[in-house]
Coordinates of C-alpha atoms in Angstrom, one line a residue:
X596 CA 0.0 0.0 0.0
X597 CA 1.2 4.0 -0.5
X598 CA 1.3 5.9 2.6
X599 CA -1.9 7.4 1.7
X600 CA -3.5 4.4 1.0
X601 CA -2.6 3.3 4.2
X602 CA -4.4 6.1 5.8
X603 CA -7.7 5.4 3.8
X604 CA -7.9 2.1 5.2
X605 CA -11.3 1.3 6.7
X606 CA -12.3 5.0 5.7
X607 CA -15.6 3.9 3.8
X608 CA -18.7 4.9 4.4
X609 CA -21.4 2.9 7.0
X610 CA -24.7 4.3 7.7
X611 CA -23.6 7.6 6.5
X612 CA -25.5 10.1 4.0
X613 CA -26.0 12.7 1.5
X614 CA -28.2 15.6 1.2
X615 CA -28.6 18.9 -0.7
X616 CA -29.1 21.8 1.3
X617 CA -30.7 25.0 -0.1
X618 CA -30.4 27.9 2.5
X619 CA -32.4 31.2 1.9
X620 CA -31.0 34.5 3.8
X621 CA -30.2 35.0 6.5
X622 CA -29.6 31.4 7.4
X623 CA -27.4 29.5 10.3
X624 CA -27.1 26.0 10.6
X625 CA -25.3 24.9 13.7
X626 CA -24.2 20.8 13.6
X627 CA -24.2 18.9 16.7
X628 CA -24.8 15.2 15.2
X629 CA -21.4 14.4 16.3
X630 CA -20.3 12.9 13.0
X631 CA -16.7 11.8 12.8
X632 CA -15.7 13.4 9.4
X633 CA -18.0 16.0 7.7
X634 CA -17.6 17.1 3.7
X635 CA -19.1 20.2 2.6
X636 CA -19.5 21.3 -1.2
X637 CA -20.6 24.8 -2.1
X638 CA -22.5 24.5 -4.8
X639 CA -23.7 28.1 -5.0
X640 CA -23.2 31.3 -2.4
X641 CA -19.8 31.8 -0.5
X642 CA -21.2 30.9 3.0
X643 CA -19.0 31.3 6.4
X644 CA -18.0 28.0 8.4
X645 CA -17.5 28.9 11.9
X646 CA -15.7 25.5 13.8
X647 CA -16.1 25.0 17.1
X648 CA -12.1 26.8 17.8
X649 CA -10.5 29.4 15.8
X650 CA -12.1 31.7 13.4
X651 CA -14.6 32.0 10.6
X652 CA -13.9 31.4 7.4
X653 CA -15.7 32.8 4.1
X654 CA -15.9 30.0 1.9
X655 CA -16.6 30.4 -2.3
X656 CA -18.6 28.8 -4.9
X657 CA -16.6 25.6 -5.4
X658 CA -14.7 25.4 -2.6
X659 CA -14.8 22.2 0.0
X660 CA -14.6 22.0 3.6
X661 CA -14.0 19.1 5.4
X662 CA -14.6 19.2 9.1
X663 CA -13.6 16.9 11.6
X664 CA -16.1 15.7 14.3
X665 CA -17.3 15.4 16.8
X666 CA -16.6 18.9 17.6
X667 CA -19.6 21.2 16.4
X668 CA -19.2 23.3 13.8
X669 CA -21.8 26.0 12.0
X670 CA -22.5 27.4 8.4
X671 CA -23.9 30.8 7.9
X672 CA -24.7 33.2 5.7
X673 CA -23.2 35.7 8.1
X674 CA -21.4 34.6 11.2
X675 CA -23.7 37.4 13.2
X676 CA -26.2 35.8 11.8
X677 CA -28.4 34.0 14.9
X678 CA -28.8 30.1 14.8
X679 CA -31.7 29.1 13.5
X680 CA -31.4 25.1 12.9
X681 CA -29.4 22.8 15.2
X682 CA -28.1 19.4 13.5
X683 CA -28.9 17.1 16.1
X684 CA -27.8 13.3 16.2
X685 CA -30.1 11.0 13.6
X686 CA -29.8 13.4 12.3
X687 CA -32.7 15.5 13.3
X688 CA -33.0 18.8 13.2
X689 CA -34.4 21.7 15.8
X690 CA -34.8 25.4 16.6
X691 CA -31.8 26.8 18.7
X692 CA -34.3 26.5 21.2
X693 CA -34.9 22.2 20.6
X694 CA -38.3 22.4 18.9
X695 CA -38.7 19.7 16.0
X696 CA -38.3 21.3 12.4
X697 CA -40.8 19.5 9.7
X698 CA -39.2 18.4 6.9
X699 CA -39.4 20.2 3.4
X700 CA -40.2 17.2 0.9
X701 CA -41.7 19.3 -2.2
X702 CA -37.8 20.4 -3.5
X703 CA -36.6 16.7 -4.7
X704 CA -35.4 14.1 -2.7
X705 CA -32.3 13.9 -0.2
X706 CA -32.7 17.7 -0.6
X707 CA -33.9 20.1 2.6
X708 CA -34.6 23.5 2.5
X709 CA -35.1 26.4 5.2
X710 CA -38.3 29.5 5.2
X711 CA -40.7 29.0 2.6
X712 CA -38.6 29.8 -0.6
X713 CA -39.0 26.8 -2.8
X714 CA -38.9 27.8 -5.8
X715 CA -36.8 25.5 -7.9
X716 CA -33.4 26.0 -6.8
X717 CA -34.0 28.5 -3.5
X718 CA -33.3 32.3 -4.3
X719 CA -31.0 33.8 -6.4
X720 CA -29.6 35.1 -3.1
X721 CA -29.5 31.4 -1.7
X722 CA -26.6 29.1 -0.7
X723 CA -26.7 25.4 -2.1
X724 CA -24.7 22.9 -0.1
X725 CA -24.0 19.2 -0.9
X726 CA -23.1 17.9 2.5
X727 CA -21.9 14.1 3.0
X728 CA -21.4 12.5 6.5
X729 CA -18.8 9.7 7.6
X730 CA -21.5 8.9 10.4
X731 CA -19.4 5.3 11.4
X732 CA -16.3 5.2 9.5
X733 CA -13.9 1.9 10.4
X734 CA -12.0 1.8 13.0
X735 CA -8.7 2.0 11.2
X736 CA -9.5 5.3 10.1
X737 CA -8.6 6.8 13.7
X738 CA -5.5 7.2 12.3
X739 CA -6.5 9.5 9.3
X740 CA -8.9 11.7 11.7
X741 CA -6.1 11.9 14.2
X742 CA -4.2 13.3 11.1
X743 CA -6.5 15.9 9.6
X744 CA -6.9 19.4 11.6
X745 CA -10.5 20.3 12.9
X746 CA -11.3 22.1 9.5
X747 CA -9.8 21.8 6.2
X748 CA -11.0 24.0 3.4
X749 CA -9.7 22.7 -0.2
X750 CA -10.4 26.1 -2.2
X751 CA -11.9 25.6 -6.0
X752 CA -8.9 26.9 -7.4
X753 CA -7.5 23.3 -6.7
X754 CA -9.7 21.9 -9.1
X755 CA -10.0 19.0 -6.5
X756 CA -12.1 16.5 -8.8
X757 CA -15.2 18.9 -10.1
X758 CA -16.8 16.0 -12.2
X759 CA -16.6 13.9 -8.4
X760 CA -19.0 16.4 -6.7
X761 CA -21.1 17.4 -10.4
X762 CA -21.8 13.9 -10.3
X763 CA -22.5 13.1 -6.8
X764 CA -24.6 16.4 -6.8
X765 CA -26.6 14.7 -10.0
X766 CA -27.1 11.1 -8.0
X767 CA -28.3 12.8 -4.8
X768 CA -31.3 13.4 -6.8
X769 CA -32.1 10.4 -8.4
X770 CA -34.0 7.8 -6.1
X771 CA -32.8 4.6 -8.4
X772 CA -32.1 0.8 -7.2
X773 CA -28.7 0.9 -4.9
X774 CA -29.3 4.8 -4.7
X775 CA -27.4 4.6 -1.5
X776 CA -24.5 2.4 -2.7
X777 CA -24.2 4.8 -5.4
X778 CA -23.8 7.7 -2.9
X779 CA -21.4 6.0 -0.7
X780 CA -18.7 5.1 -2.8
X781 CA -18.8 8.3 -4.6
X782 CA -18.3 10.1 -1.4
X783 CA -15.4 7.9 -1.0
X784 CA -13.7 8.8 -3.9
X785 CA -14.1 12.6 -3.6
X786 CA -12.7 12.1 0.3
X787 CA -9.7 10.2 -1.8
X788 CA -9.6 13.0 -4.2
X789 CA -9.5 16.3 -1.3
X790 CA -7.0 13.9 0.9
X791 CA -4.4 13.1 -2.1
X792 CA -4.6 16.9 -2.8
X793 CA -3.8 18.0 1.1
X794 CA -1.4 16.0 1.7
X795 CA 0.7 16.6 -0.9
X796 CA 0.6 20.2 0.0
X797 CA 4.1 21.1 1.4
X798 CA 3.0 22.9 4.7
X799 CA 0.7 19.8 5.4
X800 CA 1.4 18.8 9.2
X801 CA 1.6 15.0 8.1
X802 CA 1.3 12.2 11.0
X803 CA 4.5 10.5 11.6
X804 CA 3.8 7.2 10.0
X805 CA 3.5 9.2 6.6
X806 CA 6.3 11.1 6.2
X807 CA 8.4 7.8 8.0
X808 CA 7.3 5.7 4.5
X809 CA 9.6 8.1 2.7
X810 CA 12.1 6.6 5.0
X811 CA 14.8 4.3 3.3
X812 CA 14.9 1.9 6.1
X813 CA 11.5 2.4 8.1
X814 CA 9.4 3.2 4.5
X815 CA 9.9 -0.7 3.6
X816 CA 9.5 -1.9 7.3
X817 CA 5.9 -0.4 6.8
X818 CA 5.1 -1.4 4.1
X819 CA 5.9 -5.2 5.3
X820 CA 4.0 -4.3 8.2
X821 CA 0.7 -3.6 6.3
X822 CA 1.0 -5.6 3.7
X823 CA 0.9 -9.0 5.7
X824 CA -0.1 -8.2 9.2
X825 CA -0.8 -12.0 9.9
X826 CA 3.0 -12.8 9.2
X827 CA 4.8 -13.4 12.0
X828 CA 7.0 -10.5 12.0
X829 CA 10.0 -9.7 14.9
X830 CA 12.7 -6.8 14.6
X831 CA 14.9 -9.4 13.6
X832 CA 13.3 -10.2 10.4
X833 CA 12.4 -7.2 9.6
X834 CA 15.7 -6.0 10.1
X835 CA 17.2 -8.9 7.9
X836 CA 14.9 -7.5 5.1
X837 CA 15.8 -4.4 5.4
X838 CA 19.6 -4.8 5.9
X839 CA 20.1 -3.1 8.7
X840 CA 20.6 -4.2 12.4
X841 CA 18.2 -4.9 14.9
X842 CA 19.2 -2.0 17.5
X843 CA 19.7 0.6 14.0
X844 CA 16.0 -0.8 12.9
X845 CA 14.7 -0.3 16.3
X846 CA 16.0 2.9 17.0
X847 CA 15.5 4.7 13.5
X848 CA 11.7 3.5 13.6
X849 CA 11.2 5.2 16.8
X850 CA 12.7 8.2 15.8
X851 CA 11.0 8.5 12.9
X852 CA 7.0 7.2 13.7
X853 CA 6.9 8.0 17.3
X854 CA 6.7 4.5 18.8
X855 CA 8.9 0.6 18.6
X856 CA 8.3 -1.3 15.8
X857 CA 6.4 -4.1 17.5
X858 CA 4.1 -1.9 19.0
X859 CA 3.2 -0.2 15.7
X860 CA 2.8 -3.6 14.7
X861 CA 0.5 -4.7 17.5
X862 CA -1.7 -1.7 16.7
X863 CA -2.4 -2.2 13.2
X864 CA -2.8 -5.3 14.2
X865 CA -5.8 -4.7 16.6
X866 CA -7.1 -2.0 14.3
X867 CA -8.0 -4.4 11.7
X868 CA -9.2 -6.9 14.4
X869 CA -11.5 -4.4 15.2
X870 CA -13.0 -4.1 11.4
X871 CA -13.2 -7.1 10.5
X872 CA -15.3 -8.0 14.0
X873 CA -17.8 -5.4 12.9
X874 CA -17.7 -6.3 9.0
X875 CA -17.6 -9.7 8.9
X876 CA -19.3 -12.6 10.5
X877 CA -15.5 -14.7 10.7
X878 CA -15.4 -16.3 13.8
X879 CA -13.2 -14.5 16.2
X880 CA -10.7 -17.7 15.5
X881 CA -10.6 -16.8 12.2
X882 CA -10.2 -13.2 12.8
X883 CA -7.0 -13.8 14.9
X884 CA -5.3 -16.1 12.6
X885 CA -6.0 -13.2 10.0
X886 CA -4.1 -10.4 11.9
X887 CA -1.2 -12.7 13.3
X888 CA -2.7 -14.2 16.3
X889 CA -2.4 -18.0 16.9
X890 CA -5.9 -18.5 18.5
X891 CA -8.7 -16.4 19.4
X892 CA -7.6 -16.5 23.1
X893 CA -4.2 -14.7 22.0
X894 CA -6.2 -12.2 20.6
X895 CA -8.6 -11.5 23.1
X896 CA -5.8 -10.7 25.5
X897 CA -4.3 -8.1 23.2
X898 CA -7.5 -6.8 22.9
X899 CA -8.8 -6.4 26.3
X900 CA -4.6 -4.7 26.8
X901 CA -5.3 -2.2 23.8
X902 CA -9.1 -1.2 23.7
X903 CA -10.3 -2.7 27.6
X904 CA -12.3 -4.6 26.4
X905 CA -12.9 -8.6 24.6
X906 CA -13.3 -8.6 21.0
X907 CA -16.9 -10.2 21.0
X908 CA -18.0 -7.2 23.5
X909 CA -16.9 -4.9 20.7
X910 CA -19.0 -6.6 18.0
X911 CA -21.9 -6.5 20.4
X912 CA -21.6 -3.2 20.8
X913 CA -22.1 -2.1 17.2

C-alpha cells in the first residue's frame, strides 16, 4: 500500500448520507450530530463555516470544507447571523431553542430547504450545499482523523475533482435501485480525491507514520507491516529485510514514527481486528489467525490490553 493508501484504510462509508441543502438568507445552521468526518461542497453562495475553535472562514462557490467531528461546527450566511437550525444526532433537526423542524419534501429528494422559498433551486440570493457525513467510518480510520486538523478548506482553485462532486450532486437526486451504494462510494472517492490533494501540500502537518514511508529503512519496514499483518514479523526479520541491524531498525523506527516497531505492529494489528469484527461474520478464531494471532484466546488478551475490552463485546456493541 502507498502511505496514503494506508491512511484510507477502513475510511468507507457505514450508515452515512448525502443531502442537498438549499439555504435562503439570513440562514445558520449549527451541527451537533457528532459525525466523525464531515464534507461540505458549495455548490452556490460563499457561506461562512465557523468551527467549534478558531475563526470564521468565508468559503466560495466551489470550494470544499472538510470538518472533523465530533466537535460542532456551524455554516452561515453571516457569522452574526443568529442560529436558526441545530443538526442534532439521527440526524434531526431543531430550533436553537430544541423544537422539532418538519421536513421540506416538495424540492426533490435527499434535498432540505429552510423558510418558505422553494422555488426551484431557493433564491437567487441562496446558498446550495452538498453535504456528505462519515456517520461510522472503520476503526482504522482513527488514524486518518487523528491526522486531519479540525477544519480543512480545499479552495476551487484546486480543481480537487469537479466531475466527483457534479456527479455526486446529479445522483443525490435520483431515487434509483442501490441509490445509497451509489452515494457511498462516490463520497469515497471525492474524500480520496481532497485527501491526495492535502497531503501533498508542502506545509501539510503529516502524521508521523506518513512522512516515516519516505524513509529508506523504516518506509519498507511499513510497508511489510501492512502488507501481511498475519506474518509473524519480529525486529529481527524485519531488520534482515531491510539490511540493517536490529538496534539501528529499532531505533531509526522510533525516531522517525513515534513509537517501537512491535508496538506499531500490535496496533495495526488490533485495528483491523476491530473491522473485520464489525464487517464480517468470521469467527473470532478466524479473525486472529487473520491479523497474526495464533488463537482467538491470544487475541482477546491483546485486545482487552489495547481497547479494555474482549473482541466479541466490541461486535456487540455495534
Amino acid at each position: 500500500m502507498d502511505p496514503l493508501s494506508i491512511l484510507l484504510h477502513g475510511a468507507r462509508v457505514r450508515g452515512g448520507f448525502v443531502l442537498r441543502s438549499i439555504l435562503n438568507p439570513p440562514w445558520s445552521v449549527q451541527v451537533r450530530d457528532k459525525a466523525p468526518l464531515n464534507v461540505v461542497a458549495i455548490l452556490r453562495g460563499t457561506p461562512w463555516v465557523v468551527p467549534s475553535t478558531g475563526d470564521a472562514v468565508r468559503l466560495d462557490e466551489g470550494d470544499i470544507a472538510v470538518m472533523r467531528g465530533p466537535d460542532e461546527f456551524t455554516f452561515a450566511d453571516d457569522p452574526r447571523t443568529p442560529i436558526q437550525v441545530v443538526v442534532q444526532p439521527g440526524p434531526r433537526r431543531t430550533t436553537a431553542a430544541g423544537a422539532e423542524l418538519p421536513e421540506v419534501a416538495d424540492m426533490g429528494v435527499r434535498t432540505w430547504v429552510n423558510g418558505m422559498r422553494t422555488c426551484n433551486d431557493g433564491a437567487d440570493d441562496s446558498s446550495v450545499l452538498l453535504i456528505g457525513k462519515y456517520r461510522g467510518p472503520g476503526e482504522t480510520v482513527t488514524r486518518l482523523l487523528s491526522a486531519l486538523p479540525p477544519l480543512l478548506v480545499i479552495p476551487s482553485a484546486a480543481h480537487v475533482e469537479s466531475a466527483l462532486v457534479s456527479l455526486l450532486a446529479e445522483e443525490t437526486a435520483r431515487n434509483e435501485p442501490g441509490q445509497d451504494l451509489v452515494l457511498e462510494r462516490l463520497l469515497d472517492l471525492l474524500l480520496v480525491a481532497i485527501l491526495r490533494e492535502w497531503f501533498t501540500r508542502p506545509d501539510t502537518d503529516a502524521p508521523a507514520s506518513y512522512r516515516a514511508n519516505g524513509d529508506p529503512v523504516v518506509g519498507p519496514v511499513l510497508r511489510l507491516i501492512h502488507s501481511d499483518p498475519g506474518h509473524p514479523w519480529t525486529v529481527a526479520a524485519l531488520a534482515r529485510r531491510t539490511g540493517v541491524s536490529r538496534a539501528t531498525l529499532a531505533r531509526r523506527f522510533t525516531d522517525r514514527v513515534g513509537i517501537p516497531p512491535m508496538a506499531y505492529l500490535t496496533g495495526w494489528r488490533i485495528d483491523l481486528a476491530a473491522d473485520l469484527l464489525i464487517e464480517s461474520d468470521a469467527t473470532i478464531d478466524t479473525v486472529a489467525r487473520q491479523v497474526g494471532y495464533g488463537s482467538a484466546f491470544a487475541l482477546s488478551a491483546a485486545f482487552k490490553r489495547a481497547r479494555g475490552i474482549s473482541p466479541q463485546r466490541h461486535r456487540n456493541r455495534t
